[in-house]
Coordinates of C-alpha atoms and ligand atoms in Angstrom, one line a residue:
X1 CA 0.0 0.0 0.0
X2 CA 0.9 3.4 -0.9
X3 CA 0.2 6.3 0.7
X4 CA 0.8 9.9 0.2
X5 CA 0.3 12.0 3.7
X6 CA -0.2 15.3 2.9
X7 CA 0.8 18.4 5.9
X8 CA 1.6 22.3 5.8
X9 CA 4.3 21.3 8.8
X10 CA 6.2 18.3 10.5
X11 CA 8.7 18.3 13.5
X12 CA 11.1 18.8 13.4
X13 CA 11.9 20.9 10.5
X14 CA 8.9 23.2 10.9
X15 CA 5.9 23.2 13.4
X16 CA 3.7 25.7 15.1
X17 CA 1.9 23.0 17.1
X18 CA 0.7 19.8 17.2
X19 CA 0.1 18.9 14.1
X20 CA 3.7 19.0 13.7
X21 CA 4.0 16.5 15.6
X22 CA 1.5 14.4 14.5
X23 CA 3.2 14.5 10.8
X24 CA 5.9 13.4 12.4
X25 CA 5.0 10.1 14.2
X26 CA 2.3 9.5 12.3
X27 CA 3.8 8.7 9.1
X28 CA 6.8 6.9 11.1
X29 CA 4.4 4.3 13.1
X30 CA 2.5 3.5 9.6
X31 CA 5.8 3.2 8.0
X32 CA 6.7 1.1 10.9
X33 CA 3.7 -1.2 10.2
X34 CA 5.1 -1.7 6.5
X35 CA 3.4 1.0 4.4
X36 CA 5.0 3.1 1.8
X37 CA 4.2 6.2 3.1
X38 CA 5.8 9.8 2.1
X39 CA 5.5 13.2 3.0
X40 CA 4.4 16.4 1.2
X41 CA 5.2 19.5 2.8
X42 CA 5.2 23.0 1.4
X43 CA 9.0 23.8 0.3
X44 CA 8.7 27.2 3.3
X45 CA 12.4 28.8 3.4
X46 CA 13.0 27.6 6.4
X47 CA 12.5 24.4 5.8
X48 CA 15.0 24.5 3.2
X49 CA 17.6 25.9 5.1
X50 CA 17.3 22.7 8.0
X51 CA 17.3 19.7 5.3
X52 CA 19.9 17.7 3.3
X53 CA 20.4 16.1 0.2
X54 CA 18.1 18.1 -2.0
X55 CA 17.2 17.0 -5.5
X56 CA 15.0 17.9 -8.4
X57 CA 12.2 15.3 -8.4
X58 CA 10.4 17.0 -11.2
X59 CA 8.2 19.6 -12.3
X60 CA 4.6 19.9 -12.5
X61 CA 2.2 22.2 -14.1
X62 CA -0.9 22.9 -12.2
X63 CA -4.5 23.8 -13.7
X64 CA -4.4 26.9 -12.1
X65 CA -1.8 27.9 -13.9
X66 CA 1.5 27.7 -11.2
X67 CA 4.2 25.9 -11.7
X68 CA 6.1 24.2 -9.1
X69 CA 9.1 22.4 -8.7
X70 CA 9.1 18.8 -6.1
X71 CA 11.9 18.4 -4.2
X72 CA 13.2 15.4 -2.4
X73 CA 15.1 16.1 0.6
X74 CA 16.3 14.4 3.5
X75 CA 16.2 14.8 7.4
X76 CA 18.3 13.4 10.2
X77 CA 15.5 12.6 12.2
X78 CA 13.1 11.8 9.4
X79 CA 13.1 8.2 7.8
X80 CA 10.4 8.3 5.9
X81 CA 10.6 9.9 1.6
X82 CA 10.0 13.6 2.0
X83 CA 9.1 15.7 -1.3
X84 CA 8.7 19.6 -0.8
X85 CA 6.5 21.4 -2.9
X86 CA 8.5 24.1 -4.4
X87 CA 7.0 27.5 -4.9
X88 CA 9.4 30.4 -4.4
X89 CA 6.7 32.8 -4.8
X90 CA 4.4 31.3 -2.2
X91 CA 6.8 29.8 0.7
X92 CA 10.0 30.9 0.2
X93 CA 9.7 34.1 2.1
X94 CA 10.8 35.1 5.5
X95 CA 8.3 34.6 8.6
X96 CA 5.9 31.4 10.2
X97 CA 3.5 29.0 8.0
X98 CA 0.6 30.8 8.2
X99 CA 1.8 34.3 9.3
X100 CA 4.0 36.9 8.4
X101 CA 6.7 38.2 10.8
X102 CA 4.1 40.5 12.5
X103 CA 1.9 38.2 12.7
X104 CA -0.4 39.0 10.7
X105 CA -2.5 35.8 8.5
X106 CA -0.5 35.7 4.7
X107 CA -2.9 37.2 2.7
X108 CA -2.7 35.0 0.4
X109 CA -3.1 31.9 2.6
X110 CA -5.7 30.8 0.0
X111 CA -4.0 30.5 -2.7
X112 CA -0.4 29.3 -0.8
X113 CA -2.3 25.9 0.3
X114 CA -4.5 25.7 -3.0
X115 CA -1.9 25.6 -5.0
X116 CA 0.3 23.3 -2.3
X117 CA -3.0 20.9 -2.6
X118 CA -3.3 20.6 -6.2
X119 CA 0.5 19.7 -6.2
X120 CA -0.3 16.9 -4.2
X121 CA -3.1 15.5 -5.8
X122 CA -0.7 15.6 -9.2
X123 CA 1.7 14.0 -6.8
X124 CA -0.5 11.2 -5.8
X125 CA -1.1 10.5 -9.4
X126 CA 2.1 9.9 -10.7
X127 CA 2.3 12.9 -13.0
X128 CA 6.1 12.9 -12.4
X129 CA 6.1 9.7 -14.2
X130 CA 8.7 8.0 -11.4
X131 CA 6.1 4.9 -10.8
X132 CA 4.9 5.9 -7.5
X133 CA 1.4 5.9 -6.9
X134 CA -0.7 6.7 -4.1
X135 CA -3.5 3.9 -3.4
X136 CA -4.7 6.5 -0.3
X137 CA -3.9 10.4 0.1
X138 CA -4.2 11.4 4.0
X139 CA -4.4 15.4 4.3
X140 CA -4.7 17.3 7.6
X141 CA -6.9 20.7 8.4
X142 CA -7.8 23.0 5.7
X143 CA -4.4 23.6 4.6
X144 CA -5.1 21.1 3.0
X145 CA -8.9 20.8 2.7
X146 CA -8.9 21.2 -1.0
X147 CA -7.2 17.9 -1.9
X148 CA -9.5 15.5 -1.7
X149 CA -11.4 17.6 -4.2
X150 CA -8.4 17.6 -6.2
X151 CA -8.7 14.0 -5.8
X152 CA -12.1 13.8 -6.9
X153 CA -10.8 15.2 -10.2
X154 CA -8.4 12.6 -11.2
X155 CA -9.3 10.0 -13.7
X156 CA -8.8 7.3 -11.1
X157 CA -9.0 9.0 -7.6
X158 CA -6.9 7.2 -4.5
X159 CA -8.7 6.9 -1.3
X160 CA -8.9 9.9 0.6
X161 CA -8.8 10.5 4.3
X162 CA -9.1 13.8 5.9
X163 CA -8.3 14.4 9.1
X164 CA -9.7 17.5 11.7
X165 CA -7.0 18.5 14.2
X166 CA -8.9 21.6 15.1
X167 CA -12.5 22.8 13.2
X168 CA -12.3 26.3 14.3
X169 CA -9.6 27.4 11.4
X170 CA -11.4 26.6 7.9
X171 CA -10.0 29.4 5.9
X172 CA -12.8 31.1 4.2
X173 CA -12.1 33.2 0.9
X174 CA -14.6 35.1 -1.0
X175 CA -16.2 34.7 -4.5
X176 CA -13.5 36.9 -6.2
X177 CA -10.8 35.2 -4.9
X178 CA -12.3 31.6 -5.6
X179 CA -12.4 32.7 -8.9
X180 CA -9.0 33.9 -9.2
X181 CA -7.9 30.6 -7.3
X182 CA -9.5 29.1 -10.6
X183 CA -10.8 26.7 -9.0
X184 CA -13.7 24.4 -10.6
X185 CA -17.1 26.7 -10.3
X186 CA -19.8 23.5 -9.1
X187 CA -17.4 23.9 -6.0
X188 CA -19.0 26.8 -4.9
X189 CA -22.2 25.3 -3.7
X190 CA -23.9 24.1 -1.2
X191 CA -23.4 21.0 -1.5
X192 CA -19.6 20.8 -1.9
X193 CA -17.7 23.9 -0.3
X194 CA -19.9 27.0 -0.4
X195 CA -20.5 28.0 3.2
X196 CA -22.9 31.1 4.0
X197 CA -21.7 32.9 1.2
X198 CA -18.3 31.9 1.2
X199 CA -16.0 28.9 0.2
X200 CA -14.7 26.9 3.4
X201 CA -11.0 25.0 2.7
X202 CA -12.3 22.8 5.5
X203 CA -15.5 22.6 4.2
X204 CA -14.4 20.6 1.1
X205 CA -12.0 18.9 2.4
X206 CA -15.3 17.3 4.8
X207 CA -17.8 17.3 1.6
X208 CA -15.2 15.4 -1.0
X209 CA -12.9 13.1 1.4
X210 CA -13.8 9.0 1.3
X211 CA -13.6 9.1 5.4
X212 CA -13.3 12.4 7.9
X213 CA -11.1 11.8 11.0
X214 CA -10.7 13.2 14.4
X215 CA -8.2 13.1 17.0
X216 CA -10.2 11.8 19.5
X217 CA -13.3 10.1 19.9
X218 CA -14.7 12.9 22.2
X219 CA -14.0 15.1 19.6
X220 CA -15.7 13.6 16.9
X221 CA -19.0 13.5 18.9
X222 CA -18.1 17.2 20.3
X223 CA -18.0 18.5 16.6
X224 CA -21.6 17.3 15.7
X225 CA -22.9 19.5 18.4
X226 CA -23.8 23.3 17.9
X227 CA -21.7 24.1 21.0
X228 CA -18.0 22.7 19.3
X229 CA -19.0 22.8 15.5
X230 CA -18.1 26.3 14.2
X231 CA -21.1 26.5 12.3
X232 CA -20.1 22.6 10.7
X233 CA -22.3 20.6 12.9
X234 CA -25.0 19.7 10.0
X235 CA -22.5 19.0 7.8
X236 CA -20.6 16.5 10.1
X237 CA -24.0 15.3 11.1
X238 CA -24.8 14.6 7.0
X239 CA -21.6 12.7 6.8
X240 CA -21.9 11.0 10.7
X241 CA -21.4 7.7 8.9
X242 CA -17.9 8.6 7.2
X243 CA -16.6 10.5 10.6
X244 CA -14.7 8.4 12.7
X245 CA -12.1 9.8 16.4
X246 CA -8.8 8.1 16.4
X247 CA -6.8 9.4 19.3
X248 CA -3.1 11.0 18.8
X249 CA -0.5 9.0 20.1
X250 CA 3.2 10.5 21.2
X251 CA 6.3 10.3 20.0
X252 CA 7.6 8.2 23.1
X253 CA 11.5 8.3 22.3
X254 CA 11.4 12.5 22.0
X255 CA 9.0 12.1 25.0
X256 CA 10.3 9.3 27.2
X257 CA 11.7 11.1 30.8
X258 CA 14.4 7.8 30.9
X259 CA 16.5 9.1 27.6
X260 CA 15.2 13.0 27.1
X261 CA 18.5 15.1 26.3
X262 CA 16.9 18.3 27.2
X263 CA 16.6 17.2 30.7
X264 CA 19.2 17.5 33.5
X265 CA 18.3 14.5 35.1
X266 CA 16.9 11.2 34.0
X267 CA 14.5 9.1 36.1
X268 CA 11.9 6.5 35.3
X269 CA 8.9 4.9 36.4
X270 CA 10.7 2.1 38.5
X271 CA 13.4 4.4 39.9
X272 CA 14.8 8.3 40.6
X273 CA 11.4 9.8 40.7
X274 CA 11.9 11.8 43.2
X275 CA 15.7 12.9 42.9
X276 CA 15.1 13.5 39.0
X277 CA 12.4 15.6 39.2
X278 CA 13.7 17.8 42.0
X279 CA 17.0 18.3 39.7
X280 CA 14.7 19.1 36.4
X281 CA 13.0 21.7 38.8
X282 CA 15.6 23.9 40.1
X283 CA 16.9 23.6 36.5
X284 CA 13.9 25.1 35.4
X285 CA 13.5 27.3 38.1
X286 CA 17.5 28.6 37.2
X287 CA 15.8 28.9 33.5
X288 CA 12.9 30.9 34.4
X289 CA 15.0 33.3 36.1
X290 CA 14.3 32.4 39.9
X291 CA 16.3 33.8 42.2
X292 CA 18.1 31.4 44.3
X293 CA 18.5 33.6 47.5
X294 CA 14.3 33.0 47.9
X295 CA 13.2 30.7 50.2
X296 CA 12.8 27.1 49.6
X297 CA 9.0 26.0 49.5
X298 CA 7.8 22.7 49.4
X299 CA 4.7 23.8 47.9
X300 CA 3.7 22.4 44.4
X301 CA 4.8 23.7 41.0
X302 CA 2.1 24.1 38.4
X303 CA 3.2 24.2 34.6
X304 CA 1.7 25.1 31.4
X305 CA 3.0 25.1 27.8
X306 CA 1.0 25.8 25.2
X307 CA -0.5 28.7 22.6
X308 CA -2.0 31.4 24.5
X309 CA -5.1 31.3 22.7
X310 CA -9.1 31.6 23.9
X311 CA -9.1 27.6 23.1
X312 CA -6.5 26.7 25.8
X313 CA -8.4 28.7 28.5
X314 CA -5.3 30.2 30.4
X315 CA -7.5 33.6 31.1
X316 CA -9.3 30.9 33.2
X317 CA -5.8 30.2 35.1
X318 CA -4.8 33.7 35.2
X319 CA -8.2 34.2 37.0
X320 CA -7.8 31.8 39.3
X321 CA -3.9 32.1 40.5
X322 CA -4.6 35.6 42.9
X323 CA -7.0 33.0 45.0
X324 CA -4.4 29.9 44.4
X325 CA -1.8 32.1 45.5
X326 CA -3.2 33.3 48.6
X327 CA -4.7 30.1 50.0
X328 CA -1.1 28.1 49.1
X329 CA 2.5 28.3 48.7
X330 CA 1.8 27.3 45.0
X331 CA 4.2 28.4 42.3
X332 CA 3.8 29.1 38.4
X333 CA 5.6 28.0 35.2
X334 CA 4.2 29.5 31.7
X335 CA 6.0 28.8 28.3
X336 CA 3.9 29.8 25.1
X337 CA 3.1 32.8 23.2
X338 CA -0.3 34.3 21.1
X339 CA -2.7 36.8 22.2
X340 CA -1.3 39.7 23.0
X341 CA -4.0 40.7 25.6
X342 CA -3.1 37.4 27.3
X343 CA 0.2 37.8 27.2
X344 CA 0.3 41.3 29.0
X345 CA -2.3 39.9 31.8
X346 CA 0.2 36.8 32.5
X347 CA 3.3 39.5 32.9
X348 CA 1.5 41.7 35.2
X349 CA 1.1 38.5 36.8
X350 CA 4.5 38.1 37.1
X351 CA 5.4 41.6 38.6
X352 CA 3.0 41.4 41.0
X353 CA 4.4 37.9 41.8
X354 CA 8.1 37.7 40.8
X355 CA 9.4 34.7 42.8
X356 CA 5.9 32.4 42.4
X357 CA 5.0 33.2 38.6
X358 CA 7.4 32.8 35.8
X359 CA 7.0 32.9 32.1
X360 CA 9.0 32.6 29.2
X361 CA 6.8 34.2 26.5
X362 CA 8.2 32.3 23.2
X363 CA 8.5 29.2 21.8
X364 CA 11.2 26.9 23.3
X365 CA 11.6 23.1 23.3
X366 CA 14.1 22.9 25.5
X367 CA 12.2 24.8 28.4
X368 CA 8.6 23.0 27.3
X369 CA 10.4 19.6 28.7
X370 CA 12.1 21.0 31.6
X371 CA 8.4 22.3 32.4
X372 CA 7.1 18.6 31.8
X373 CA 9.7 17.1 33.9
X374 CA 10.1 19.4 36.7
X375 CA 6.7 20.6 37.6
X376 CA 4.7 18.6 39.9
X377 CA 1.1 19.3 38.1
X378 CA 0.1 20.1 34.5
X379 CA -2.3 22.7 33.5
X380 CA -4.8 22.6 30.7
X381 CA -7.8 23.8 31.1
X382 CA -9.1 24.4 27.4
X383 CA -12.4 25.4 26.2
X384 CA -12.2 22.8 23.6
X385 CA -9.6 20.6 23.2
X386 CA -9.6 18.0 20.1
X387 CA -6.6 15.7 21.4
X388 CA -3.8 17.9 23.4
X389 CA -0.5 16.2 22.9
X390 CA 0.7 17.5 26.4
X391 CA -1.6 15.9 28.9
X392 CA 0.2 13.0 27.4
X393 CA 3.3 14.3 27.8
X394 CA 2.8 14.9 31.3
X395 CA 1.5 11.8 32.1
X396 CA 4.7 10.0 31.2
X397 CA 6.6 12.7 33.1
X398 CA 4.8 11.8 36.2
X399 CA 3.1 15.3 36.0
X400 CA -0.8 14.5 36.7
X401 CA -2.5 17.2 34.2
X402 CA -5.4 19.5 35.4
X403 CA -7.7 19.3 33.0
X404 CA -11.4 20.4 31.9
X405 CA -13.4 17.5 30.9
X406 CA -13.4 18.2 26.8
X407 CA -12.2 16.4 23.5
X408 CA -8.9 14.4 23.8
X409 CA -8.4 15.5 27.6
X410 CA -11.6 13.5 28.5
X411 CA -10.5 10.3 26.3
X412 CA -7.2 10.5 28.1
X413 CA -7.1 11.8 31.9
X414 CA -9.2 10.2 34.3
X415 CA -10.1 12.2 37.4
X416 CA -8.8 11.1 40.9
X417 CA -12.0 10.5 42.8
X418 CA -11.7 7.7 46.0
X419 CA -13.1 5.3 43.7
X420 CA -10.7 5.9 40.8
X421 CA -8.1 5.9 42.9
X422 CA -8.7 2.8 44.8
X423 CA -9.0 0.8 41.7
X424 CA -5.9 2.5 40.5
X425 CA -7.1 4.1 37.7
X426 CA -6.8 7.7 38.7
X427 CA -4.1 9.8 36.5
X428 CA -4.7 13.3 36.9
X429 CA -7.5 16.0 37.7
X430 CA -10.7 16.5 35.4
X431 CA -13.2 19.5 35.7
X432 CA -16.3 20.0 33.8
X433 CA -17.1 23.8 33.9
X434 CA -14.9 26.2 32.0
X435 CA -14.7 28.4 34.5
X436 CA -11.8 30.1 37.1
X437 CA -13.6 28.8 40.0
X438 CA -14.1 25.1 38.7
X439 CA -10.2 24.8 37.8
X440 CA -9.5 26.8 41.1
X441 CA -11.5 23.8 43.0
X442 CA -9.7 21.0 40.9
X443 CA -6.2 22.5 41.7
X444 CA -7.3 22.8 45.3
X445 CA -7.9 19.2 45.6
X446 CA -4.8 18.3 43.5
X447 CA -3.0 20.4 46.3
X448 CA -4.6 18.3 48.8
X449 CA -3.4 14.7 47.4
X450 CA 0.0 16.4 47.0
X451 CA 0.6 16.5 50.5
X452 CA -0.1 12.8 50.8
X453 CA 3.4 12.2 49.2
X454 CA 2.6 8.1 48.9
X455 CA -0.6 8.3 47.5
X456 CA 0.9 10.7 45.3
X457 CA 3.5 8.5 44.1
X458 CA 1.0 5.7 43.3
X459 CA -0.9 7.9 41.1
X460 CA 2.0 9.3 39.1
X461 CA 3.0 6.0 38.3
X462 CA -0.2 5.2 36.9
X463 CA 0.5 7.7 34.3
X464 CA 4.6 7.0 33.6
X465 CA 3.7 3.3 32.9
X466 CA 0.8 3.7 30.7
X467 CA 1.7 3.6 26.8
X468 CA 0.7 6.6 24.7
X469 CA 2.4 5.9 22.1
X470 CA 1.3 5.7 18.2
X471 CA 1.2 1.6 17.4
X472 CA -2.3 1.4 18.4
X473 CA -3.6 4.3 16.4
X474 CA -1.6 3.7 13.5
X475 CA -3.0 0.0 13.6
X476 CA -6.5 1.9 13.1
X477 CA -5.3 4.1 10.6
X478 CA -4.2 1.1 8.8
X479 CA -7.6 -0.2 8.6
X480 CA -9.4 2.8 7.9
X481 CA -6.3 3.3 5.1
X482 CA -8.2 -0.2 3.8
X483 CA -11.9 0.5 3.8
X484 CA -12.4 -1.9 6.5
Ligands
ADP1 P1 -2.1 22.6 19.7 O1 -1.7 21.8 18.5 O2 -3.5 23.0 19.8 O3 -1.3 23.8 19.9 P2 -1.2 20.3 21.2 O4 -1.2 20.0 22.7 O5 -1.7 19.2 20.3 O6 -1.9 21.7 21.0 O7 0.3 20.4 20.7 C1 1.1 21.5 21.1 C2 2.6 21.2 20.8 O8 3.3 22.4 20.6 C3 3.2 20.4 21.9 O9 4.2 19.6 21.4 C4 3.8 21.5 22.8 O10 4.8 21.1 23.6 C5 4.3 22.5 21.7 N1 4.3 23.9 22.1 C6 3.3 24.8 22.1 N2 3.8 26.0 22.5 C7 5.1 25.8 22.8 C8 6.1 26.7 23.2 N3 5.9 28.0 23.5 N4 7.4 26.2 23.3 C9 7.6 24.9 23.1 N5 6.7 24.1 22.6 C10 5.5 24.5 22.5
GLC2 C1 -4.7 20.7 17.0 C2 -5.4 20.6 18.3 C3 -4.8 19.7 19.3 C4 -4.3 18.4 18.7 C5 -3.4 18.8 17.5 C6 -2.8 17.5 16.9 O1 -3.8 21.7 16.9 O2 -5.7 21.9 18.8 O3 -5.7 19.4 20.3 O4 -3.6 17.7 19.7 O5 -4.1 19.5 16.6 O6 -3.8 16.7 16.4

């Protein structure tokens, strides 16, 4: 079987979140299960700049009139066939995937992932003429929405799997531009990708894919309501019998506390719990800028790494830390960067609170382990949630996550209640309300099991010897990759 898996990003040469990871392990544990799998990614600048080995694969000329250049390229850390879609005038330019270097959306994001998904379709059709067909093309959010309908075009179409890692970004353009995009004009209806006036990327890539996925189970029955569907709830609920949640896995060598070379100090589930998380949290502490002259307190760290976005729900954290700070000797750990408004209230925080809330407002891998590693809590306590790769993460680092009871959170932490934990089954804290006093409450009672230091112990373990990792779901892939 061959299949063509079809991204705008992949860790580690270029990722804004987690689908990059997912394009990552993904196509490894299918390759692993003895697939011919390869991966099409948009040839951005700096992705060129972190590869090897480049080579001309061939040219193809689009409908819509671009022509772009494949690439093969290599990867240190990548071992599955990687072809770049090169087109200088569309990715080769100076600033993120989707936004320039103020931030700002491309604004001609449109036609940047049109043309990228046309590309692929020609890709999965052999119109380089090098013998490689794709018997199923997998794309991912509506950067790539528009190639199943690509698909739909060819003579004989591949299977086609699209997969939701988040239905609130659909990309929307307007009749002028979806006439300039030249795209095929029975597309704008309401039937196949017209949405309330507009054509929706994500839209097609629901209306003409063979099977819709989801990153969690939750999620999938989340998006049928009116509550998580963006508007896209009838549609799902017209194709309920092609939608189907397979939950994320992790990448459990990157993400295994044992072997992690960002860390200071290794430990595992059978041994140096204790000593190697204390060493990973005055290394973080040292990182976050701590000073060391403050007193010692025993009191527990909270972490959170993440986008600082309305759908991770850190307002509701900043809300709730005054209270959490007054009633305990809690401390704070942020790493992440988005809305500014956000941003400004979490470093007034940290004035007001300089030696029990830190934040490094960027991107940094290094510090987003350290966090996982030498916190004793996790915080995430999104609106909506459609997997969340770092509850996992946490989990394995013997970090119990706080978390509201949404999308992949709910499929993967279950809430420490005297019944859960008796059975041992308890691995973290779940909430249902999204609001600052129901996350204050599930803190508060995380608090309270942290000062039981052997119950505590028991429960983390839960969590380190659990396995997240991507054999299971790439098993289900598989099948769905077969129609069966
Ligand atoms: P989402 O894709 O919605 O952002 P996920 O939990 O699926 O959320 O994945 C986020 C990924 O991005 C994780 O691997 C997380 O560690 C990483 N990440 C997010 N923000 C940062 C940051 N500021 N620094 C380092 N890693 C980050
Ligand atoms: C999206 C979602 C996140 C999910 C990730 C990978 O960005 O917000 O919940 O884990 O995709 O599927």
């Amino acid at each position: 079987m061959r299949v063509l898996f079809a991204s705008s990003e992949m860790f580690p040469v270029v990722k804004t979140g987690g689908l990059g990871d997912v394009t990552f392990s993904l196509p490894h544990a299918i390759s692993d299960l003895g697939v011919d799998v390869r991966v099409a990614l948009p040839a951005y600048r700096s992705v060129l700049e972190e590869v090897e080995g480049l080579r001309v694969a061939g040219w193809l000329p689009l409908a819509s009139g671009e022509e772009v250049r494949i690439l093969s390229a290599r990867h240190s850390a990548i071992e599955v066939p990687l072809w770049l879609v090169d087109a200088p005038s569309l990715f080769d330019r100076v600033g993120q995937p989707y936004t320039d270097p103020h931030g700002h959306d491309w604004g001609d994001n449109a036609r940047r992932f049109s043309v990228f998904s046309e590309a692929c379709a020609m890709l999965a059709d052999d119109r380089l003429g090098i013998d490689w067909r794709a018997d199923v093309v997998h794309a991912n959010d509506w950067q790539t929405g528009l190639l199943p309908a690509f698909c739909a075009l060819l003579p004989t179409p591949p299977r086609t799997l699209f997969t939701v890692h988040n239905l609130a970004y659909d990309c929307q353009v307007d009749f002028r531009t979806f006439n300039e995009l030249g795209l095929p004009t029975y597309w704008w209806s309401m039937e196949f990708g017209e949405f309330y006036g507009r054509l929706s990327m994500l839209k097609c890539g629901l209306v003409f894919s063979d099977l819709i996925t989801t990153v969690s189970p939750r999620y999938a029955q989340e998006i049928r309501t009116s509550e998580f569907g963006y508007g896209y709830a009838p549609v799902l609920d017209r194709y309920a019998d092609k939608l189907v949640g397979v939950l994320n896995g992790i990448d459990d060598k990157t993400w295994d506390p044992a072997t992690d070379t960002f860390l200071e100090a290794h430990y595992h589930a059978a041994g140096k719990i204790r000593s190697g998380k204390r060493a990973n949290r005055t290394a973080l502490l040292a990182a976050m800028g701590a000073s060391t002259e403050a007193p010692a307190t025993d009191g527990p760290l909270i972490g959170s790494v993440g986008r600082l976005v309305y759908q991770k729900g850190i307002d509701l954290l900043l809300d709730a830390i005054p209270n959490l700070l007054a009633s305990s000797d809690a401390r704070f750990v942020f790493v992440g960067s988005g809305d500014r408004e956000i941003e400004q209230r979490l470093l007034a925080l940290t004035h007001a609170h300089p030696q029990r809330v830190f934040a490094h407002l960027g991107y940094s891998e290094r510090l987003a382990h350290l966090v996982e590693a030498g916190c004793d809590l996790f915080a995430m306590p999104s609106r909506y949630e459609p997997c969340g790769l770092n509850q996992m993460y946490s989990l394995r680092y013997g970090t119990p996550p706080v978390v509201r009871d949404t999308g992949g959170l709910a499929d993967t932490v279950i809430d420490a209640s005297p019944r859960t934990l008796a059975r041992q089954e308890a691995n973290g804290f779940v909430f249902e309300e999204a609001t600052a006093e129901a996350l204050q409450a599930a803190l508060e009672r995380a608090f309270e099991l942290f000062r039981n230091p052997k119950q505590w112990m028991k429960m983390i373990k839960i969590g380190m010897r659990s396995d997240y990792g991507w054999r299971r779901s790439a098993e289900q892939y598989l099948l769905l990759y077969r129609g069966e």
